[in-house]
GROMACS .gro file of C-alpha atoms in nm:
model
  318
    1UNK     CA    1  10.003  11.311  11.458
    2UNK     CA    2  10.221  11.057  11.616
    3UNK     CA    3  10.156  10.700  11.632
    4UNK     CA    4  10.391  10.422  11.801
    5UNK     CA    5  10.237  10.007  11.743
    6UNK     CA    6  10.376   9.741  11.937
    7UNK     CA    7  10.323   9.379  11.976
    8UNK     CA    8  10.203   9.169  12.281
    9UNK     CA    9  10.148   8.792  12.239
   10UNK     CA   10  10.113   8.798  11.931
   11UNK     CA   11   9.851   9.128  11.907
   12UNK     CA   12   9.966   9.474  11.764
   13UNK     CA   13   9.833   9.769  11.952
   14UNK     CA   14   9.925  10.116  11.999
   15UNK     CA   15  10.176  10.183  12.256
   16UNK     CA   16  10.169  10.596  12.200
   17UNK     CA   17   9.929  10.784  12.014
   18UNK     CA   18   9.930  11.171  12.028
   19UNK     CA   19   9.776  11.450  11.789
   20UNK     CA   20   9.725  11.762  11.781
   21UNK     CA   21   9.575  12.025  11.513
   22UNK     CA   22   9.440  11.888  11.251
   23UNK     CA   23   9.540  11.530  11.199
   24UNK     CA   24   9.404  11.199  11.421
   25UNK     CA   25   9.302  10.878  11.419
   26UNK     CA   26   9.005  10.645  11.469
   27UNK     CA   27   9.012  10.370  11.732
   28UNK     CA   28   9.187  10.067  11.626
   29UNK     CA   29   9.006   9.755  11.423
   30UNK     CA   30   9.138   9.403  11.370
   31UNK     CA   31   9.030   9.291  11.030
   32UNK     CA   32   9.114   8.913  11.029
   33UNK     CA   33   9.293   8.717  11.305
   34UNK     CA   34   9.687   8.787  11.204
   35UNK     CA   35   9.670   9.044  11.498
   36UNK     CA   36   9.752   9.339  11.229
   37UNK     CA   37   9.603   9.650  11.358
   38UNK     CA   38   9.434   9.892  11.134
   39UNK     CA   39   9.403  10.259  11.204
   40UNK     CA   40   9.267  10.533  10.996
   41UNK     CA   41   9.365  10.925  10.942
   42UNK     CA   42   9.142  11.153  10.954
   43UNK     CA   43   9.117  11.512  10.884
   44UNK     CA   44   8.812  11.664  11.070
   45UNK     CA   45   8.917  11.980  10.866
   46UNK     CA   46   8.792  11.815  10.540
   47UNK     CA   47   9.111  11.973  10.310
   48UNK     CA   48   9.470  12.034  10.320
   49UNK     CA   49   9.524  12.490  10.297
   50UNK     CA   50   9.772  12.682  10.160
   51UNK     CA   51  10.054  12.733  10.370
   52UNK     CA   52   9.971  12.462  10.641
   53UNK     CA   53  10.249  12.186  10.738
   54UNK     CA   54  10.089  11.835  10.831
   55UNK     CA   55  10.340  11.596  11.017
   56UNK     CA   56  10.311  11.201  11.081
   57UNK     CA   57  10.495  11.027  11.273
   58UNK     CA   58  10.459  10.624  11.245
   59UNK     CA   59  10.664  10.387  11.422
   60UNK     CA   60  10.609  10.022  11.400
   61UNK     CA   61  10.824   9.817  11.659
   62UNK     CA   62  10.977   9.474  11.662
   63UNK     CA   63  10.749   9.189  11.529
   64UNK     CA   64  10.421   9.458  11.530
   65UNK     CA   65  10.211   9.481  11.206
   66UNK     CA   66  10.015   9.823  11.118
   67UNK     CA   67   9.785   9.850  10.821
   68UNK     CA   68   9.724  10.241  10.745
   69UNK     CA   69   9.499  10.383  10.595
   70UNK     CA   70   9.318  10.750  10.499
   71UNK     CA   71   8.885  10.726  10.596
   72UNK     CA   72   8.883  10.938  10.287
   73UNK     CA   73   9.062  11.134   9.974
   74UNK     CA   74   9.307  11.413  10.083
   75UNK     CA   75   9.200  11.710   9.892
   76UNK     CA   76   9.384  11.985   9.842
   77UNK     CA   77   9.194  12.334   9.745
   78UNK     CA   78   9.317  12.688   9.651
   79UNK     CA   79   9.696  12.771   9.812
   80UNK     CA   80   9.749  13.146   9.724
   81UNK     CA   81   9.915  13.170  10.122
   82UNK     CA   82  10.157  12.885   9.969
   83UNK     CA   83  10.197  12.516   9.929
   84UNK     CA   84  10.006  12.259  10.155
   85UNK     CA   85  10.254  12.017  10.247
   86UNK     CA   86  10.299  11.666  10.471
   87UNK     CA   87  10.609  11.540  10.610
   88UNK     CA   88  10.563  11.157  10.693
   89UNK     CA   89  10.845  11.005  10.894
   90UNK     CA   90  10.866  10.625  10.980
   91UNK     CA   91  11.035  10.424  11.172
   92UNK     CA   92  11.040  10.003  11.101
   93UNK     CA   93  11.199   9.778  11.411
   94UNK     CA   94  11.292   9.404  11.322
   95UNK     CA   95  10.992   9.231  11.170
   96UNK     CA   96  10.782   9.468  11.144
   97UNK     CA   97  10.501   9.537  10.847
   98UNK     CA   98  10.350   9.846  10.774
   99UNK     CA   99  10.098   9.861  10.479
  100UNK     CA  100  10.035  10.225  10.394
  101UNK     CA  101   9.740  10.229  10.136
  102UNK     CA  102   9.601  10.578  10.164
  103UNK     CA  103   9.268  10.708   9.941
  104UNK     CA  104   9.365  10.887   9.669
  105UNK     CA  105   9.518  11.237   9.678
  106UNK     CA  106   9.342  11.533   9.516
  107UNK     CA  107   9.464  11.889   9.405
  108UNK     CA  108   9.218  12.153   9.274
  109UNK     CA  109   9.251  12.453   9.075
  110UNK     CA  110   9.520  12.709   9.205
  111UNK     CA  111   9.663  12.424   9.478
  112UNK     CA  112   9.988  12.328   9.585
  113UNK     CA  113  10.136  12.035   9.768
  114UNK     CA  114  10.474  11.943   9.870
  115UNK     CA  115  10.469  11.571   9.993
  116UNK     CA  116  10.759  11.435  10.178
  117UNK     CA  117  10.798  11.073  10.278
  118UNK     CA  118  11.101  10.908  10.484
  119UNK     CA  119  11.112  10.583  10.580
  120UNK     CA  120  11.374  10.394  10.799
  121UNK     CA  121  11.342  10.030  10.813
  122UNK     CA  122  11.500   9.748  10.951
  123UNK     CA  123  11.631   9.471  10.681
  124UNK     CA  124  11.409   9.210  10.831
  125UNK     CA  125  11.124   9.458  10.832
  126UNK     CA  126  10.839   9.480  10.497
  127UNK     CA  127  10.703   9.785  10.370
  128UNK     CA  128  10.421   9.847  10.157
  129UNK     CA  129  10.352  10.228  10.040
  130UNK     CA  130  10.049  10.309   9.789
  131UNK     CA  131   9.938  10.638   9.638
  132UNK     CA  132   9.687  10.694   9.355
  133UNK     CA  133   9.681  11.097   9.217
  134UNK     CA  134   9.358  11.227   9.064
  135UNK     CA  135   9.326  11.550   8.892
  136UNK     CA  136   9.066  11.786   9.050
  137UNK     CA  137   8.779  11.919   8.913
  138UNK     CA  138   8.716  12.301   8.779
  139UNK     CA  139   8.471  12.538   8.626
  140UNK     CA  140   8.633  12.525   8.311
  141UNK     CA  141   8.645  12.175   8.304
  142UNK     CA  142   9.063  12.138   8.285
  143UNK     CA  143   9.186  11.820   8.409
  144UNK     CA  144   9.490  11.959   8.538
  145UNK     CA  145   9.447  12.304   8.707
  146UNK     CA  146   9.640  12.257   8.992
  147UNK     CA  147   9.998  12.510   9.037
  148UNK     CA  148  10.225  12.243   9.111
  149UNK     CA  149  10.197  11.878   9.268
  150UNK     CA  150  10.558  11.775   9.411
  151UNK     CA  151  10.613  11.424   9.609
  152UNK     CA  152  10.908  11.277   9.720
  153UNK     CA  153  10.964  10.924   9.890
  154UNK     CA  154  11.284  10.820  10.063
  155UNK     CA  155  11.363  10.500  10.180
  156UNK     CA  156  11.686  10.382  10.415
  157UNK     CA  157  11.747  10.058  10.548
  158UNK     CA  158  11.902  10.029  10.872
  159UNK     CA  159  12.221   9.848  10.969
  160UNK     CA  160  12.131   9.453  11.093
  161UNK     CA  161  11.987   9.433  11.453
  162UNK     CA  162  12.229   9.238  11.696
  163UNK     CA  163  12.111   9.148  12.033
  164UNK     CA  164  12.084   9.395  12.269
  165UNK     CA  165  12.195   9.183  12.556
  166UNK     CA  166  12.537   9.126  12.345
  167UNK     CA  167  12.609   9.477  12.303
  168UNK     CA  168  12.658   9.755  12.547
  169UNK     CA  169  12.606  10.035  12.313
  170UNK     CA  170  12.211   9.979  12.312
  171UNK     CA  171  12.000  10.233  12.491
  172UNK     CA  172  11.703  10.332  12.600
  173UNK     CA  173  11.590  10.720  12.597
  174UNK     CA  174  11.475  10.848  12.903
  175UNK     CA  175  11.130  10.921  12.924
  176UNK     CA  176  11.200  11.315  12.862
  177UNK     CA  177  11.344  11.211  12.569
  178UNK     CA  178  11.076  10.990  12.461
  179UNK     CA  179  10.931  11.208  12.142
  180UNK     CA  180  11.322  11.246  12.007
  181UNK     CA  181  11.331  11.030  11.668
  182UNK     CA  182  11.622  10.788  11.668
  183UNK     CA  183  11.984  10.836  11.617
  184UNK     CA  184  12.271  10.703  11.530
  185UNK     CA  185  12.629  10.791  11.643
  186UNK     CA  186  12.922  10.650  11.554
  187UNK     CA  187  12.767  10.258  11.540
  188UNK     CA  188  12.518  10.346  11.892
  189UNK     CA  189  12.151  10.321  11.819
  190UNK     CA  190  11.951  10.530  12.005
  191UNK     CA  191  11.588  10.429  12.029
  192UNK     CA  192  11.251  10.561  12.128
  193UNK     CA  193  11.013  10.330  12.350
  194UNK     CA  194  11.063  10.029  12.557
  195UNK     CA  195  11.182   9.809  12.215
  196UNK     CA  196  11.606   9.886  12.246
  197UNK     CA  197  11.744   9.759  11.895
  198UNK     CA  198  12.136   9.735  11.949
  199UNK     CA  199  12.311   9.778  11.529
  200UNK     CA  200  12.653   9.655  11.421
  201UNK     CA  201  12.897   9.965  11.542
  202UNK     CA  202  13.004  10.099  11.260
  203UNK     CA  203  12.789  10.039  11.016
  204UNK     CA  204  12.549  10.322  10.893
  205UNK     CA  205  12.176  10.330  10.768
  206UNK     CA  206  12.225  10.294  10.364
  207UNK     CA  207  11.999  10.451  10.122
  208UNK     CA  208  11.767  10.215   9.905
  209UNK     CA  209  11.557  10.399   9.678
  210UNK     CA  210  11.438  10.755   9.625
  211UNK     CA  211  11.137  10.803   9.400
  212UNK     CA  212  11.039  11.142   9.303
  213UNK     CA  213  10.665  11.295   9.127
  214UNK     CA  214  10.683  11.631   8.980
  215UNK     CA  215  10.405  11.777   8.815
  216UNK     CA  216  10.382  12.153   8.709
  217UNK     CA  217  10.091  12.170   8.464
  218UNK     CA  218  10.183  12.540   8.314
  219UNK     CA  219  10.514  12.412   8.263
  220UNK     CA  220  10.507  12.123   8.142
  221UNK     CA  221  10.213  12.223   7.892
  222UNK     CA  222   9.950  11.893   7.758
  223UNK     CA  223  10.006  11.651   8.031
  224UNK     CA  224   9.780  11.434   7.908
  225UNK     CA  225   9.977  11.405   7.613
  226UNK     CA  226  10.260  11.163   7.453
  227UNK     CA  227  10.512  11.150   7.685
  228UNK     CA  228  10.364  11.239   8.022
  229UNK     CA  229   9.965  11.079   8.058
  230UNK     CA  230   9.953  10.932   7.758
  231UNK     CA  231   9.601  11.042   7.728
  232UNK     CA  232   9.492  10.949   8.095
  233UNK     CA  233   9.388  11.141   8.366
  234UNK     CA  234   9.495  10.949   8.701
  235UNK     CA  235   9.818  10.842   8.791
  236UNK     CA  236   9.988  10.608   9.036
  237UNK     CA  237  10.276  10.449   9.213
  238UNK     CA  238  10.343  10.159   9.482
  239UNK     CA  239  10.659  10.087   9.618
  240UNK     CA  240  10.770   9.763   9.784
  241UNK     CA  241  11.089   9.705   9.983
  242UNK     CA  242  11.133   9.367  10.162
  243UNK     CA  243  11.390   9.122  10.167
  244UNK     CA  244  11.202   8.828  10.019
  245UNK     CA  245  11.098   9.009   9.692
  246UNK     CA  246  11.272   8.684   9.494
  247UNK     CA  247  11.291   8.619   9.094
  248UNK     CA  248  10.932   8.460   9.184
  249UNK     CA  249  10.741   8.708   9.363
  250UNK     CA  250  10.859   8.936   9.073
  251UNK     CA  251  10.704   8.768   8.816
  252UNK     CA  252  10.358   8.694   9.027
  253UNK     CA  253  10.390   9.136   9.059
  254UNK     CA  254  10.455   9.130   8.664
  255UNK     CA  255  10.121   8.884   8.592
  256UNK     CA  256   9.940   9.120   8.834
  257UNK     CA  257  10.037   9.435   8.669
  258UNK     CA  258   9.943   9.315   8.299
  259UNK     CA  259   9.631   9.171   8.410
  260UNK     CA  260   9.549   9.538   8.532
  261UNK     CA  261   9.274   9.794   8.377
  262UNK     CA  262   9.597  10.017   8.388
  263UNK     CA  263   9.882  10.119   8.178
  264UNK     CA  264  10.142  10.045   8.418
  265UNK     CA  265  10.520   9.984   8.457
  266UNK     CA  266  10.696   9.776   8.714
  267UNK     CA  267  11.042   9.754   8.779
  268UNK     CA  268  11.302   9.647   9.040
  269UNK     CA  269  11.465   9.971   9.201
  270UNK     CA  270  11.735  10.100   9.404
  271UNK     CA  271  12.042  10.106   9.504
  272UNK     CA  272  12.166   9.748   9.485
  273UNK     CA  273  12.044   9.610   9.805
  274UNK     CA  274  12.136   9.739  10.096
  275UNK     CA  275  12.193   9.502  10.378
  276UNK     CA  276  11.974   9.249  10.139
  277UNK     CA  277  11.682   9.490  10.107
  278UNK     CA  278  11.531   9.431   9.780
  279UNK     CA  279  11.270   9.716   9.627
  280UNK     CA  280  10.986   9.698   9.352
  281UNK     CA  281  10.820  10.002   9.239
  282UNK     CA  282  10.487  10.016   8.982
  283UNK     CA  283  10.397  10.322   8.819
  284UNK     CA  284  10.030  10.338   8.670
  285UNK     CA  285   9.844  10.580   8.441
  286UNK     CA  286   9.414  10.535   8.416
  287UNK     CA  287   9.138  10.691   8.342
  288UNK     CA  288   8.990  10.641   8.714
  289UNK     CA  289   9.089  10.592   9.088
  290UNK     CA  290   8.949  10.274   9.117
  291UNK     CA  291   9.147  10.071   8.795
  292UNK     CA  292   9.426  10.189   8.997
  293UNK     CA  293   9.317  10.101   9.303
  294UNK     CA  294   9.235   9.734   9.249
  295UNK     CA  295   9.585   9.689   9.101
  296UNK     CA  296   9.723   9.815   9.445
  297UNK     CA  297   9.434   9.582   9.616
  298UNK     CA  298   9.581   9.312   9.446
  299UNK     CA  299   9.957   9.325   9.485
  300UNK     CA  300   9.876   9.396   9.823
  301UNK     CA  301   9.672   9.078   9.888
  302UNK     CA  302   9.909   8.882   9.703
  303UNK     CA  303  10.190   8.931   9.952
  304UNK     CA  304   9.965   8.908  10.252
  305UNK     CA  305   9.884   8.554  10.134
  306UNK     CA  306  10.263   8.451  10.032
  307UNK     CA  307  10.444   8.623  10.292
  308UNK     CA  308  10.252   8.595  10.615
  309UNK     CA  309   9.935   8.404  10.466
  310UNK     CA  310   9.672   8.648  10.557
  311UNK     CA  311   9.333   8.720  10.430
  312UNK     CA  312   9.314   8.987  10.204
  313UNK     CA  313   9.331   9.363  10.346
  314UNK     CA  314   8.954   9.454  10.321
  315UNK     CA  315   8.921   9.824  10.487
  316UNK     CA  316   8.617   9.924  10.668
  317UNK     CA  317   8.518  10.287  10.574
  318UNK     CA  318   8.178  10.321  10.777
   0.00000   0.00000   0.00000
């Protein structure tokens, strides 16, 4: 599934939209008056199978705004042809917002799933990424009967836009080229679309954060033990990169997290901050989807009121 948002006078919208197999989306909604869009994935298949590869593509273009979203939770059943997996690939231009807040992810006896996640943004862009795990059920009534659950989240931030019309290394692809991802060569900044973003030559995409979920139940023996659950059953983690994520806004995400029906953590993370990229991550343990849920709900809503004063996100799933 590929899906490219722009923004016209003031409106997100989709610009490209393509799918095939398994993956697509429902028409577009506008939940408040910000101009966000919202879209939501669907599987018509109903599960993720062993052995089957499920790509997404996002890209989110200069000054557009995409809330996205799952209509329900991704299940994962029985994998004896191999691990389901999803590679997730996005792209952020210069102000652009993408909220990610998915249902929750679930993995039944004998499944396997290999999540992948990279994300390139621009330092002016804001990123919100959500995931809640739940454990799925089984005859014998095991919590965790599931082969192996593996998720990995990358994020890069991209060298500081200049304007194109200063620069004469900024071009466009041709329209054969038009479902290339972007690259960069030696300072050139090669871009999908009709949205050209010229970089500083020279300087390269840096790395910000890398956050990594491993969980092999036969190995790792009582995961809902000391150390690992801590005698829950659902688990958690949100990740935040934006440059605005000041001493303040850290401490309104600290109130948030202790006020929480959760046994969470919440740090700042990464690797310094790259290009002035700053990155908060919050890991959560719970006995259900929904304490961890309305934690994500309300960091979420918290920076959609601060940073761009928008009503909360309130997702339609009817």
């Amino acid at each position: 599934m590929r899906l490219e948002v722009a923004q016209r006078e003031g409106r997100s919208y989709a610009a490209r939209q393509f799918h095939e197999g398994a993956l697509r989306v429902l028409r577009p909604h506008y939940l408040d008056r910000s101009g966000q869009v919202t879209y939501t994935v669907i599987n018509p298949g109903g599960a993720y199978f062993g052995a089957d590869t499920y790509l997404l593509d996002v890209t989110v273009e200069r000054d557009a705004s995409l809330a996205l979203t799952t209509q329900s939770a991704t299940k994962v059943y029985r994998t004896p042809q191999g691990p389901a997996a999803q590679e997730m690939t996005v792209r952020l231009g210069p102000g652009a917002v993408l909220e990610y807040v998915p249902d929750q992810l679930i993995v039944y006896r004998g499944g396997s799933y290999v999540q992948r996640t990279r994300v390139d943004m621009d330092p002016t862009a804001s990123l919100v990424l959500a995931e809640v795990v739940t454990p799925g059920w089984s005859p014998t009534g095991e919590s965790f009967a599931y082969d192996e659950l593996r998720m990995r989240t990358e994020v890069r931030v991209l060298p500081p836009a200049v304007a194109a019309s200063s620069s004469s290394s900024a071009r466009t692809l041709p329209s054969s080229e038009g479902s290339r991802s972007s690259q960069e060569t030696q300072g050139e900044q090669v871009t999908r679309g009709t949205d050209p973003v010229a970089r500083i030559p020279g300087a390269r995409p840096r790395r910000l954060v890398v956050d990594q979920l491993r969980i092999h139940p036969d190995a790792h023996g009582d995961l809902t033990g000391v150390g690992f659950m801590e005698g829950h059953s659902h688990t958690g983690q949100l990740l935040i990169a934006d440059a605005r994520l000041d001493e303040d806004v850290y401490e309104q995400l600290v109130q948030l997290v202790d006020a929480s029906d959760t046994h969470s953590g919440i740090t700042r993370a990464g690797a310094g901050e790259p290009y002035g990229v700053r990155c908060v991550c919050a890991r959560s343990l719970a006995d259900s989807t929904e304490a961890i849920s309305a934690l994500h709900r309300a960091v979420v809503n918290a920076l959609r009121q601060r940073w761009r004063d928008q009503p909360p996100l309130r997702l339609r799933k009817y």
